[in-house]
Coordinates of C-alpha atoms in Angstrom, one line a residue:
Chain Z
M240 CA 61.9 2.3 12.9
A241 CA 59.5 5.0 14.3
L242 CA 56.7 6.9 12.1
Q243 CA 54.0 9.2 12.3
K244 CA 50.7 7.7 12.4
N245 CA 49.7 9.0 9.2
H246 CA 52.3 7.0 7.1
I247 CA 50.6 4.4 7.6
D248 CA 47.4 6.0 5.6
R249 CA 49.8 6.8 2.6
T250 CA 51.2 3.5 3.0
F251 CA 48.2 2.6 2.3
R252 CA 47.2 5.3 0.0
E253 CA 49.7 5.1 -2.8
K254 CA 50.0 0.7 -2.7
L255 CA 46.2 1.3 -3.5
K256 CA 46.5 3.7 -6.2
N257 CA 47.3 2.4 -8.7
F258 CA 46.2 -1.5 -7.7
S259 CA 43.6 -2.8 -10.0
D260 CA 42.2 -6.3 -10.2
P261 CA 40.7 -7.9 -12.7
A262 CA 36.4 -9.2 -12.4
P263 CA 35.8 -11.8 -12.4
Q264 CA 33.3 -13.4 -15.3
E265 CA 30.7 -14.3 -13.1
V266 CA 29.7 -10.5 -11.8
W267 CA 29.4 -9.6 -15.9
E268 CA 27.2 -11.9 -15.8
G269 CA 25.6 -10.7 -13.2
V270 CA 25.0 -7.9 -14.2
T271 CA 24.2 -8.9 -17.8
G272 CA 21.3 -11.5 -15.7
Y273 CA 20.0 -8.5 -13.5
L274 CA 19.8 -5.5 -16.2
I275 CA 17.6 -7.6 -19.2
Q276 CA 14.9 -8.6 -15.8
D277 CA 15.0 -5.8 -15.4
R278 CA 14.1 -3.9 -18.7
R279 CA 11.6 -7.3 -18.8
R280 CA 9.6 -5.6 -15.3
S281 CA 9.3 -2.6 -17.0
R282 CA 8.1 -3.3 -19.4
L283 CA 5.7 -5.7 -17.7
F284 CA 4.8 -2.5 -15.6
L285 CA 4.0 -0.1 -17.9
F286 CA 1.5 -2.6 -19.6
V287 CA 0.4 -2.6 -16.3
R288 CA -0.2 1.0 -15.7
I289 CA -1.4 1.2 -19.4
A290 CA -4.0 -1.5 -17.9
A291 CA -4.5 0.4 -14.6
S292 CA -5.6 3.9 -16.8
V293 CA -8.0 1.9 -19.3
A294 CA -9.3 0.3 -16.2
V295 CA -10.2 3.6 -15.0
I296 CA -11.1 5.4 -17.8
I297 CA -13.5 2.8 -19.0
S298 CA -15.1 2.9 -15.3
L299 CA -15.6 7.1 -15.2
G300 CA -17.1 6.4 -18.4
T301 CA -19.7 4.1 -17.4
A302 CA -20.1 5.4 -14.2
Y303 CA -20.6 9.3 -16.4
L304 CA -22.8 7.0 -19.1
L305 CA -24.8 6.0 -16.2
L306 CA -25.1 9.4 -14.7
R307 CA -26.3 10.8 -18.1
N308 CA -28.8 8.5 -18.3
P309 CA -31.3 9.9 -15.3
S310 CA -30.8 13.0 -16.4
A311 CA -33.1 11.8 -20.2
I312 CA -35.3 10.6 -18.0
N313 CA -36.3 13.8 -16.7
R314 CA -35.9 15.8 -19.2
Q315 CA -38.2 13.4 -21.1
A316 CA -41.0 13.8 -17.7
G317 CA -41.1 17.3 -18.2
E318 CA -41.8 16.9 -21.9
H319 CA -45.1 15.6 -20.7
T320 CA -45.7 16.9 -17.5
S321 CA -49.9 16.5 -18.2
I322 CA -51.8 13.8 -20.1
P323 CA -51.9 14.5 -23.2
A324 CA -55.1 16.9 -24.5
D325 CA -58.3 14.1 -25.6
T326 CA -58.1 13.6 -21.8
S327 CA -58.4 16.4 -19.6
A328 CA -58.9 14.8 -16.4
T329 CA -56.1 12.3 -14.4
V330 CA -56.0 9.4 -12.6
P331 CA -57.0 9.7 -9.3
V332 CA -53.9 9.1 -7.4
T333 CA -52.4 7.9 -3.5
E334 CA -49.8 9.0 -2.0
N335 CA -47.9 6.1 -0.8
R336 CA -48.7 2.4 -2.8
Q337 CA -48.3 1.3 1.0
A338 CA -50.9 3.6 2.8
L339 CA -53.4 2.4 -0.4
L340 CA -52.6 -1.2 0.3
S341 CA -53.8 -1.2 3.6
E342 CA -57.1 0.3 2.7
T343 CA -57.1 -2.8 -0.3
R344 CA -57.1 -5.2 2.5
E345 CA -59.7 -3.1 4.6
T346 CA -61.6 -2.8 2.1
K347 CA -61.2 -5.5 0.2
S348 CA -65.3 -6.9 1.5
A349 CA -66.4 -4.1 -1.1
K350 CA -68.9 -5.2 -3.5
K351 CA -68.7 -2.8 -5.8
G352 CA -65.9 -0.2 -6.7
E353 CA -68.5 3.0 -6.0
E354 CA -67.9 2.1 -2.4
F355 CA -64.6 1.9 -2.3
M356 CA -64.4 5.3 -4.3
A357 CA -67.1 6.3 -1.6
A358 CA -65.3 5.5 1.0
K359 CA -61.6 6.4 -0.3
D360 CA -63.1 10.1 -0.8
N361 CA -64.1 9.8 2.6
R362 CA -61.1 9.4 4.2
T363 CA -58.7 11.3 2.0
G364 CA -62.2 14.1 2.6
A365 CA -61.5 15.0 -0.7
G366 CA -65.0 14.4 -1.4
N367 CA -66.0 13.2 -5.6
N368 CA -63.0 15.9 -6.1
T369 CA -60.1 14.0 -7.5
R370 CA -56.8 15.5 -6.9
Q371 CA -55.1 17.1 -9.9
K372 CA -51.6 16.6 -9.8
T373 CA -49.3 18.0 -13.5
G374 CA -45.5 16.9 -13.5
T375 CA -46.1 14.3 -10.7
N376 CA -44.6 11.4 -10.7
E377 CA -47.8 9.5 -11.2
E378 CA -48.4 11.2 -14.3
I379 CA -46.0 10.3 -15.3
K380 CA -46.8 7.0 -14.6
M381 CA -49.6 8.0 -16.9
S382 CA -47.8 9.6 -19.7
M383 CA -45.1 6.5 -20.0
L384 CA -48.2 3.8 -20.0
R385 CA -49.6 5.6 -22.6
Q386 CA -45.9 5.9 -25.0
A387 CA -45.2 2.7 -23.7
V388 CA -48.5 0.8 -25.1
Q389 CA -49.2 3.0 -27.6
P390 CA -46.8 5.0 -30.4
E391 CA -49.0 6.8 -32.3
E392 CA -51.8 9.7 -31.0
H393 CA -55.1 8.4 -32.2
N394 CA -57.1 6.3 -30.5
T395 CA -56.4 6.3 -26.9
Q396 CA -58.7 6.0 -25.1
A397 CA -59.0 1.7 -24.9
Y398 CA -54.4 2.7 -24.4
D399 CA -56.1 4.5 -21.4
L400 CA -58.4 2.4 -20.2
L401 CA -55.8 -0.5 -20.2
A402 CA -53.3 1.7 -18.5
V403 CA -55.7 2.8 -16.0
T404 CA -56.5 -1.4 -15.9
A405 CA -52.5 -1.8 -14.7
M406 CA -52.2 0.5 -12.5
R407 CA -55.6 -0.3 -10.3
E408 CA -53.4 -4.4 -11.3
I409 CA -50.2 -2.2 -9.5
Q410 CA -52.3 -0.8 -7.1
G411 CA -53.7 -4.6 -6.1
I412 CA -57.8 -2.0 -7.1
T413 CA -60.1 -4.9 -7.4
S414 CA -63.8 -3.3 -8.8
G415 CA -66.7 -4.6 -9.6
S416 CA -68.8 -8.1 -7.6
A417 CA -66.7 -11.2 -6.5
G418 CA -64.7 -12.7 -9.8
N419 CA -65.3 -9.9 -12.0
D420 CA -62.0 -8.5 -12.7
R421 CA -63.5 -5.5 -15.7
P422 CA -62.2 -1.7 -13.9
D423 CA -64.0 0.2 -12.4
M424 CA -65.6 2.2 -15.2
D425 CA -66.9 4.9 -13.2
R426 CA -63.4 5.2 -12.6
V427 CA -62.9 5.8 -16.6
S428 CA -65.6 8.0 -17.0
I429 CA -63.2 11.0 -16.1
L430 CA -62.4 10.5 -19.3
K431 CA -64.8 12.9 -19.8
E432 CA -66.2 13.9 -23.3
K433 CA -64.6 11.2 -25.0
P434 CA -66.8 7.6 -25.0
V435 CA -66.3 4.9 -22.9
Y436 CA -65.3 1.9 -24.9
E437 CA -65.5 -1.7 -23.8
I438 CA -62.1 -3.6 -22.9
A439 CA -61.5 -6.9 -23.6
A440 CA -61.8 -9.1 -21.8
P441 CA -60.3 -9.8 -18.2
S442 CA -58.0 -12.6 -18.8
E443 CA -55.6 -10.1 -20.5
K444 CA -53.5 -9.3 -17.9
P445 CA -51.8 -5.8 -18.2
D446 CA -48.8 -5.6 -19.8
R447 CA -46.2 -6.9 -17.0
D448 CA -44.1 -4.4 -18.8
L449 CA -45.3 -1.9 -18.4
I450 CA -45.7 -2.5 -14.4
V451 CA -41.7 -3.1 -14.5
L452 CA -41.8 0.2 -16.6
I453 CA -42.7 1.7 -12.9
D454 CA -40.6 0.3 -10.5
E455 CA -37.8 1.5 -13.0
N456 CA -39.3 5.2 -12.2
T457 CA -40.3 4.7 -8.5
E458 CA -37.2 3.9 -8.2
A459 CA -35.7 6.6 -10.3
N460 CA -37.1 8.8 -8.4
K461 CA -35.2 7.1 -5.1
I462 CA -32.5 7.7 -6.7
R463 CA -32.7 11.1 -7.9
S464 CA -33.4 12.3 -3.7
D465 CA -31.0 10.0 -1.8
R466 CA -28.0 9.4 -3.6
W467 CA -25.2 10.9 -0.6
A468 CA -24.5 8.7 2.2
V469 CA -21.7 9.3 4.9
G470 CA -20.4 6.4 6.8
T471 CA -17.4 5.6 8.9
Q472 CA -15.5 2.2 9.1
V473 CA -13.5 -0.1 11.2
S474 CA -11.7 -2.9 10.5
P475 CA -8.9 -5.3 12.5
V476 CA -6.6 -6.3 9.8
Y477 CA -3.3 -8.9 9.7
S478 CA -0.2 -7.1 7.6
Y479 CA 3.1 -8.1 6.3
R480 CA 4.7 -7.7 3.0
D481 CA 5.5 -9.3 -0.5
L482 CA 9.8 -9.3 -0.6
G483 CA 11.3 -8.7 -4.1
S484 CA 15.5 -8.2 -4.9
S485 CA 18.1 -8.1 -6.9
A486 CA 19.9 -11.1 -7.8
V487 CA 22.2 -10.7 -5.7
K488 CA 20.3 -10.1 -2.6
T489 CA 18.4 -13.8 -2.5
D490 CA 20.2 -15.2 0.5
A491 CA 18.8 -11.8 2.5
L492 CA 15.9 -12.0 1.4
S493 CA 15.2 -15.9 2.3
Y494 CA 16.6 -14.6 5.3
Y495 CA 14.2 -11.9 6.5
N496 CA 11.2 -14.3 5.6
T497 CA 12.3 -16.1 8.2
A498 CA 13.1 -14.1 11.1
E499 CA 10.1 -11.9 9.7
S500 CA 6.6 -12.4 10.7
G501 CA 3.4 -10.3 10.0
M502 CA 0.9 -8.7 12.8
L503 CA -1.8 -7.7 13.8
A504 CA -3.7 -4.4 13.4
Y505 CA -6.7 -2.6 12.7
A506 CA -7.7 0.8 10.7
G507 CA -10.5 2.6 10.5
G508 CA -12.4 6.2 9.2
V509 CA -14.9 7.8 7.5
N510 CA -16.5 7.7 4.1
L511 CA -18.8 9.8 2.2
S512 CA -20.1 7.9 -1.0
Y513 CA -22.4 9.2 -4.3
L514 CA -24.5 7.1 -5.9
T515 CA -24.7 7.7 -9.9
S516 CA -26.8 5.2 -10.9
K517 CA -28.6 2.3 -9.3
R518 CA -25.7 -0.1 -9.5
L519 CA -22.5 2.1 -8.8
T520 CA -21.7 3.7 -6.1
V521 CA -18.3 6.1 -6.0
Q522 CA -16.7 6.0 -2.6
S523 CA -13.6 8.6 -0.9
G524 CA -12.4 9.6 2.8
L525 CA -9.8 9.9 5.2
Y526 CA -9.0 6.6 6.9
Y527 CA -6.6 5.7 9.7
S528 CA -3.9 2.4 8.8
R529 CA -1.6 0.7 11.4
M530 CA 0.3 -2.2 10.1
G531 CA 3.3 -3.5 10.8
I532 CA 6.4 -6.3 10.3
S533 CA 7.1 -8.1 13.1
I534 CA 11.0 -9.2 13.7
E535 CA 11.0 -12.4 15.5
H536 CA 15.1 -13.0 15.8
S537 CA 16.0 -10.6 17.7
Y538 CA 18.7 -9.5 20.4
A539 CA 18.7 -6.8 22.9
S540 CA 21.4 -6.6 25.5
T541 CA 21.2 -4.1 28.6
N542 CA 24.8 -3.7 30.3
L543 CA 26.2 -2.1 28.0
G544 CA 28.3 1.5 30.0
P545 CA 31.7 2.4 30.9
G546 CA 33.6 0.7 30.8
N547 CA 33.0 -1.7 28.4
I548 CA 35.9 -1.2 25.4
Y549 CA 33.1 -1.5 22.8
S550 CA 30.2 0.3 23.7
D551 CA 32.2 3.7 22.5
A552 CA 31.6 2.2 18.7
F553 CA 28.3 1.0 19.3
Q554 CA 26.9 4.0 19.3
Y555 CA 23.4 3.2 17.6
S556 CA 21.8 -0.1 16.5
T557 CA 21.4 -0.8 13.2
I558 CA 18.8 -3.0 12.6
A559 CA 18.8 -5.8 9.8
N560 CA 15.1 -5.7 8.1
S561 CA 13.9 -6.5 4.9
S562 CA 11.3 -2.6 5.6
G563 CA 14.3 -0.3 6.1
Q564 CA 16.9 0.7 8.2
I565 CA 15.8 0.9 11.7
R566 CA 17.5 3.9 14.4
T567 CA 17.8 3.6 17.6
G568 CA 18.6 7.2 19.4
S569 CA 22.4 7.8 19.4
G570 CA 24.5 8.5 22.2
N571 CA 22.5 5.5 23.8
I572 CA 25.5 3.5 24.8
E573 CA 23.4 1.7 27.4
S574 CA 21.0 -1.0 25.0
Y575 CA 22.0 -2.4 22.0
Y576 CA 19.8 -4.7 19.8
T577 CA 20.2 -6.8 16.6
S578 CA 18.7 -8.7 14.5
G579 CA 20.5 -11.8 13.0
W580 CA 23.6 -12.4 13.5
S581 CA 26.3 -13.4 10.7
G582 CA 28.7 -15.6 11.3
D583 CA 30.7 -17.2 8.7
K584 CA 29.9 -15.7 5.5
T585 CA 30.0 -19.2 4.1
E586 CA 27.2 -20.9 6.6
G587 CA 24.8 -17.5 5.3
H588 CA 23.3 -16.0 8.1
S589 CA 23.8 -17.9 11.1
M590 CA 21.6 -17.4 14.4
P591 CA 22.7 -18.4 17.7
A592 CA 21.1 -21.0 19.6
G593 CA 18.9 -20.5 23.0
E594 CA 17.1 -17.6 24.4
T595 CA 20.4 -15.8 25.2
F596 CA 24.2 -15.8 23.6
N597 CA 27.6 -13.9 24.8
Q598 CA 29.7 -12.1 22.4
L599 CA 32.5 -9.3 23.3
N600 CA 31.3 -9.7 27.3
L601 CA 28.0 -8.3 25.9
Q602 CA 24.9 -10.5 27.3
F603 CA 22.7 -10.8 24.7
N604 CA 18.7 -11.7 25.3
K605 CA 16.6 -12.8 22.4
S606 CA 13.6 -10.5 21.8
E607 CA 10.9 -9.2 19.6
I608 CA 11.3 -6.2 18.1
I609 CA 8.3 -4.9 15.9
Q610 CA 7.7 -2.3 13.3
N611 CA 4.9 -0.4 12.9
F612 CA 3.8 2.3 10.4
Q613 CA 1.2 4.0 10.1
Y614 CA -0.5 5.7 7.3
L615 CA -3.6 8.7 5.7
E616 CA -5.5 6.5 3.7
I617 CA -7.8 8.2 1.2
P618 CA -9.0 6.0 -0.5
V619 CA -11.0 6.3 -4.3
I620 CA -13.9 3.1 -4.2
L621 CA -16.1 2.2 -6.4
K622 CA -19.0 -0.1 -5.6
Y623 CA -21.3 -2.3 -7.9
K624 CA -24.1 -3.8 -6.6
M625 CA -25.1 -7.5 -7.7
I626 CA -28.0 -7.8 -5.3
D627 CA -30.2 -4.7 -4.5
R628 CA -32.6 -5.9 -1.5
R629 CA -32.6 -4.4 1.7
L630 CA -29.8 -6.8 2.7
G631 CA -28.0 -6.3 -0.2
F632 CA -24.7 -7.0 -1.3
N633 CA -21.2 -5.5 -4.0
L634 CA -18.5 -5.6 -5.6
L635 CA -15.8 -2.9 -4.7
G636 CA -12.8 -1.9 -6.1
G637 CA -10.4 1.2 -6.3
M638 CA -7.4 2.6 -5.2
S639 CA -5.8 4.8 -2.2
T640 CA -3.0 7.3 -1.4
N641 CA -1.5 6.8 1.4
L642 CA 0.5 8.7 3.7
L643 CA 3.5 7.8 5.9
L644 CA 2.2 9.4 9.6
G645 CA 4.6 7.4 11.5
S646 CA 7.4 4.4 11.4
N647 CA 7.8 3.8 15.4
A648 CA 10.4 1.1 16.0
Y649 CA 9.0 -1.5 19.8
L650 CA 11.1 -3.4 21.7
L651 CA 8.4 -7.1 22.9
N652 CA 10.0 -8.1 26.4
G653 CA 6.7 -9.7 27.5
N654 CA 4.0 -7.7 27.9
D655 CA 6.4 -4.6 28.0
K656 CA 6.6 -2.9 25.2
E657 CA 9.1 -0.2 24.9
K658 CA 10.2 2.3 22.0
I659 CA 13.0 1.9 20.8
G660 CA 13.7 3.9 18.0
R661 CA 12.6 4.3 14.0
T662 CA 12.3 3.1 10.9
T663 CA 14.2 5.5 8.7
D664 CA 14.7 5.1 4.6
L665 CA 10.7 4.9 3.8
K666 CA 8.5 6.3 1.3
T667 CA 6.7 9.1 2.3
V668 CA 3.7 8.3 -0.3
N669 CA 2.3 5.0 -1.6
Y670 CA 0.0 4.3 -3.5
S671 CA -2.6 0.8 -3.1
S672 CA -5.0 -0.8 -4.8
T673 CA -8.2 -2.3 -2.9
V674 CA -10.2 -5.3 -4.3
G675 CA -13.4 -6.4 -1.9
M676 CA -16.9 -7.7 -1.3
G677 CA -19.7 -6.8 0.6
M678 CA -22.9 -6.3 2.6
D679 CA -24.6 -3.9 3.2
Y680 CA -28.3 -3.9 5.4
A681 CA -31.1 -1.6 5.5
L682 CA -31.8 -1.0 9.2
S683 CA -34.3 2.0 7.7
S684 CA -34.3 4.3 5.1
R685 CA -31.5 6.5 6.0
F686 CA -29.3 4.5 7.9
N687 CA -27.2 1.2 6.7
L688 CA -25.2 -1.2 8.3
S689 CA -22.3 -3.0 6.8
L690 CA -19.7 -5.7 6.8
E691 CA -16.9 -6.0 4.1
P692 CA -13.8 -8.0 3.8
F693 CA -10.9 -6.5 1.8
F694 CA -7.7 -7.7 0.3
K695 CA -5.1 -4.1 0.2
Y696 CA -2.0 -4.3 -1.7
Y697 CA 0.8 -2.2 -1.5
L698 CA 1.7 -0.8 -5.4
N699 CA 4.9 0.7 -4.6
S700 CA 8.1 -0.7 -2.7
I701 CA 7.2 1.2 0.3
N702 CA 10.9 1.4 1.0
Q703 CA 13.9 3.5 0.0
S704 CA 16.1 0.9 -0.9
A705 CA 17.6 -0.3 -4.1
D706 CA 17.8 -3.3 -3.5
I707 CA 15.4 -5.2 -1.2
K708 CA 11.5 -3.8 -2.1
S709 CA 8.9 -4.9 0.2
R710 CA 5.6 -4.0 -0.9
P711 CA 3.0 -4.8 1.9
Y712 CA -0.3 -6.1 2.3
T713 CA -3.2 -6.1 4.9
F714 CA -6.9 -8.0 4.7
G715 CA -9.5 -7.5 6.6
V716 CA -12.9 -7.0 8.1
F717 CA -14.7 -3.5 7.4
S718 CA -17.9 -2.9 10.2
G719 CA -19.5 0.0 9.5
I720 CA -22.9 2.4 9.5
S721 CA -23.5 4.6 6.6
F722 CA -26.3 7.4 6.8
V723 CA -27.9 8.3 3.4
F724 CA -29.3 11.9 2.6
Chain D
M103 CA 37.5 -1.2 -9.6
F104 CA 37.7 -4.4 -7.8
G105 CA 40.1 -3.8 -6.2
L106 CA 38.3 -0.9 -4.8
C107 CA 35.5 -3.3 -3.9
Q108 CA 37.9 -5.7 -1.6
Q109 CA 39.2 -2.6 0.2
Y110 CA 36.1 -2.2 1.4
S111 CA 34.7 -6.0 2.1
N112 CA 34.8 -9.1 4.9
N113 CA 36.2 -11.0 1.9
Y114 CA 36.4 -12.0 -1.7
D115 CA 33.0 -12.6 -2.5
D116 CA 31.7 -10.1 -0.5
A117 CA 33.8 -8.0 -2.9
K118 CA 32.3 -9.4 -5.9
D119 CA 28.6 -8.5 -5.0
I120 CA 29.3 -4.9 -3.8
L121 CA 31.1 -4.8 -7.4
Q122 CA 27.4 -6.3 -9.2
E123 CA 25.7 -3.8 -7.6
G124 CA 27.3 -1.1 -8.7
F125 CA 28.2 -1.9 -11.9
I126 CA 24.4 -2.4 -12.6
K127 CA 23.9 1.1 -10.4
V128 CA 26.1 2.5 -13.4
F129 CA 24.2 1.5 -15.8
Q130 CA 20.9 2.7 -14.5
K131 CA 21.8 5.6 -13.9
L132 CA 24.1 6.5 -16.6
R133 CA 22.4 8.8 -18.1
Q134 CA 22.6 10.7 -14.5
Y135 CA 26.9 11.4 -16.0
D136 CA 26.7 14.5 -16.8
G137 CA 30.4 14.6 -17.9
R138 CA 31.4 17.1 -15.2
G139 CA 34.5 15.3 -13.1
S140 CA 35.5 12.3 -14.5
F141 CA 33.7 9.3 -15.4
E142 CA 35.6 6.2 -13.6
G143 CA 35.3 9.4 -10.1
W144 CA 31.9 8.7 -10.5
I145 CA 31.9 4.9 -10.7
R146 CA 34.2 5.4 -7.8
R147 CA 31.8 7.2 -6.0
I148 CA 29.1 4.9 -7.6
M149 CA 30.9 1.8 -6.1
I150 CA 31.6 3.5 -2.2
N151 CA 28.2 4.3 -1.5
T152 CA 26.7 0.9 -3.0
A153 CA 29.6 -0.7 -0.1
L154 CA 28.3 1.9 2.5
E155 CA 24.7 1.3 1.7
R156 CA 25.8 -2.7 2.0
Y157 CA 27.6 -1.5 5.2
R158 CA 24.0 0.5 6.3
S159 CA 22.1 -2.5 6.1
E160 CA 24.1 -5.4 6.9
T161 CA 24.6 -5.6 11.0
H162 CA 27.7 -7.3 12.0
L163 CA 29.1 -8.6 15.6
Y164 CA 32.6 -8.3 14.4
P165 CA 35.0 -10.3 16.4
L166 CA 37.5 -8.2 17.7
T167 CA 40.7 -10.7 17.9
D168 CA 42.6 -7.5 19.3
R169 CA 41.6 -7.1 22.8
D170 CA 44.6 -5.7 25.0
L171 CA 44.9 -2.9 22.2
K172 CA 47.7 -0.1 23.1
K173 CA 47.8 3.0 22.0
D174 CA 51.3 4.2 21.2
E175 CA 52.3 1.4 19.2
L176 CA 56.1 1.7 17.3
I177 CA 55.3 1.8 14.1
Y178 CA 57.2 -0.8 11.5
E179 CA 58.0 1.4 8.4
E180 CA 59.7 -0.7 7.0
V181 CA 57.2 -3.6 7.6
F182 CA 54.7 -1.9 5.6
E183 CA 56.4 -0.5 2.8
S184 CA 57.3 -4.1 2.0
L185 CA 54.0 -5.5 1.6
S186 CA 51.9 -5.7 -1.7
A187 CA 48.8 -4.5 -2.0
R188 CA 47.5 -7.2 -2.3
D189 CA 48.3 -7.8 1.4
L190 CA 47.7 -4.5 2.8
I191 CA 43.8 -5.2 1.5
R192 CA 43.8 -8.4 3.4
L193 CA 44.3 -7.1 6.3
M194 CA 41.8 -3.7 5.7
Q195 CA 39.4 -6.8 5.2
E196 CA 40.3 -8.6 8.7
L197 CA 39.6 -4.6 10.9
P198 CA 35.9 -4.9 11.7
P199 CA 33.9 -3.2 9.5
R200 CA 33.0 -0.2 11.5
Y201 CA 37.3 0.9 11.3
R202 CA 37.7 0.3 8.4
M203 CA 34.6 1.8 6.4
V204 CA 36.2 5.0 8.6
F205 CA 40.3 3.9 7.6
N206 CA 38.6 3.9 3.9
L207 CA 36.8 7.1 3.1
Y208 CA 39.5 9.2 5.9
A209 CA 42.7 7.5 5.1
I210 CA 42.1 6.5 1.7
E211 CA 39.3 8.6 -0.2
G212 CA 40.6 12.2 1.6
Y213 CA 37.2 13.1 3.6
S214 CA 37.3 14.8 6.9
H215 CA 35.9 13.8 10.1
K216 CA 33.2 16.0 9.9
E217 CA 32.5 14.2 6.1
V218 CA 32.5 10.7 7.2
S219 CA 30.6 11.4 10.0
D220 CA 28.0 12.4 8.1
M221 CA 28.2 9.8 5.8
L222 CA 28.0 6.5 8.6
G223 CA 25.7 8.5 10.5
I224 CA 28.1 8.6 13.7
T225 CA 30.2 11.4 15.9
V226 CA 33.1 12.9 14.9
G227 CA 34.6 11.8 17.6
T228 CA 33.8 8.5 16.8
S229 CA 34.6 9.3 13.7
K230 CA 38.1 9.8 15.0
S231 CA 38.1 7.4 18.0
N232 CA 37.2 4.4 15.4
L233 CA 40.4 5.9 13.5
S234 CA 42.9 5.9 15.5
R235 CA 41.9 2.4 15.9
A236 CA 42.0 1.2 12.8
R237 CA 45.5 1.9 12.5
Q238 CA 46.1 0.2 16.3
I239 CA 45.0 -2.8 14.9
L240 CA 46.6 -2.6 11.5
Q241 CA 50.1 -2.1 13.4
D242 CA 49.2 -5.2 15.7
K243 CA 48.9 -7.5 12.8
V244 CA 52.1 -6.4 11.0
K245 CA 53.6 -6.2 14.6
R246 CA 53.1 -9.9 14.8
Y247 CA 53.2 -11.0 11.4
Y248 CA 57.3 -9.2 11.8
D249 CA 57.6 -10.8 14.7
S250 CA 56.3 -14.0 14.1
N251 CA 58.8 -13.6 10.8
E252 CA 55.4 -14.5 9.4
H253 CA 54.5 -13.8 6.0
I254 CA 51.7 -12.8 3.9
S255 CA 51.1 -13.8 0.9

């Protein structure tokens, strides 16, 4: 009756070779239902990808169009490097409006415009000479003022006077006696060899639109010179994940949502920004982000060893979780870790009660296993400035490429943290989207502080499992400082 | 294929799950079948891989009912021969998952211990010891049934 041991193998092989059992009807119904859902998801995902592509194209196109406008202004200004021929001199200018305003305060008591101008000339040492600048910002202002108020070339003097008046309004200079807002006719007389016209009553204020035009031109100057910024940011983050599953894995999914929880981590990096227009900024950089999952219902046994008849069957642990397989060191027969305990299948997954339990001559103690995922993030973010003040407010959104750097697993035992292995079956490249808002405060003309709450969501699953899809999300608040140049 | 899934599973419900997951993958990967080898063999490999993935993703503290495993146990040839295929599948479903997986891949599918160790992420020595224990457990179960004159059906 004795047999070679391999007779068992042959017996099983031969008897099972031709064994067939009809599949239950519900299996085919499940397959059909899943394939229909999968087709719908594919269509929706295709639509989302198309919509995202359109949004990116529109954003880039808008940025390009906005970027083109400052060049147009440059070209327009370049064509008017000096005031047209009928006026051969420029209005005296000052470099610094702020300085001028301070002068204005000092000389506000001056009764006559001549005294003011003389005092000013003495300070600048320019005597009676006016500084003439061609192709300067101030000449641009003048030419734009003229263009704005008078498209025709003839009869320019009256409009030049109006422009001068508008300039003085802006610069806060009043001339003449108190209560008399008539412009200083001596200044106007620098318009050589042309009769000086009586201008309208002082009650007619300069066109405010002209002032706005000048302000915008000043802003354009600022934009042209300070477009780049480099900065650094750090943020505490809370990370968790969104799970999706195939139809047959819904019980596993509900188990993972019970057994796992989010955790606090951090992110930080350096960024480079480019101001494409007055309100739109494109930012990229390099960030290090750390996130993870806590597997709270875990159990560890450390009394495996020689003599335990099950030790050689537990040469490595596979800890069930939603992210991927946690592989501890193979050949370590002293410790064994597990997450979840599958009892009777009819009851689903059931966790042993209490802090410890015994099974198979092994003492298991309740503990916590955490998975840390480390990524190198390369973001492309668009920021739109809603409020452009010293304390500004902006909206931001964009996408990032995330490169997996590490995926270690740790056992938490009180205050001790012990590395037990790493999570495998993770994708090395993932894509995420970010939305948020931000406040920035200009410390000076070069340095800005920023505070940016954000929400980041991974667009594709980080694991390679076909059954459980894990899409992490994080939210936090970036604080940082940047240098404008 | 349902019979194959029952060989690799703990019970009837698990076998249904493996079968459903496997056929979903068959439909999703249909374009990848390039005609090399038989179509049934291609589906069979997908089913086995599905069972392997499920095995890897689940951890079971499977209580071994036979603690006194003795080596060189007498093998009851006639008893094995008298068992039906369905009886043999039930015996296999009572094996611990690790032993059952090695027995299926080595004894039924014909993979070498090196190939089995690569597929399961274990050493060759562990594969051999698991196979040996699987055979011992199967013999022990058959012996009990034989000694108690109980029929498995």
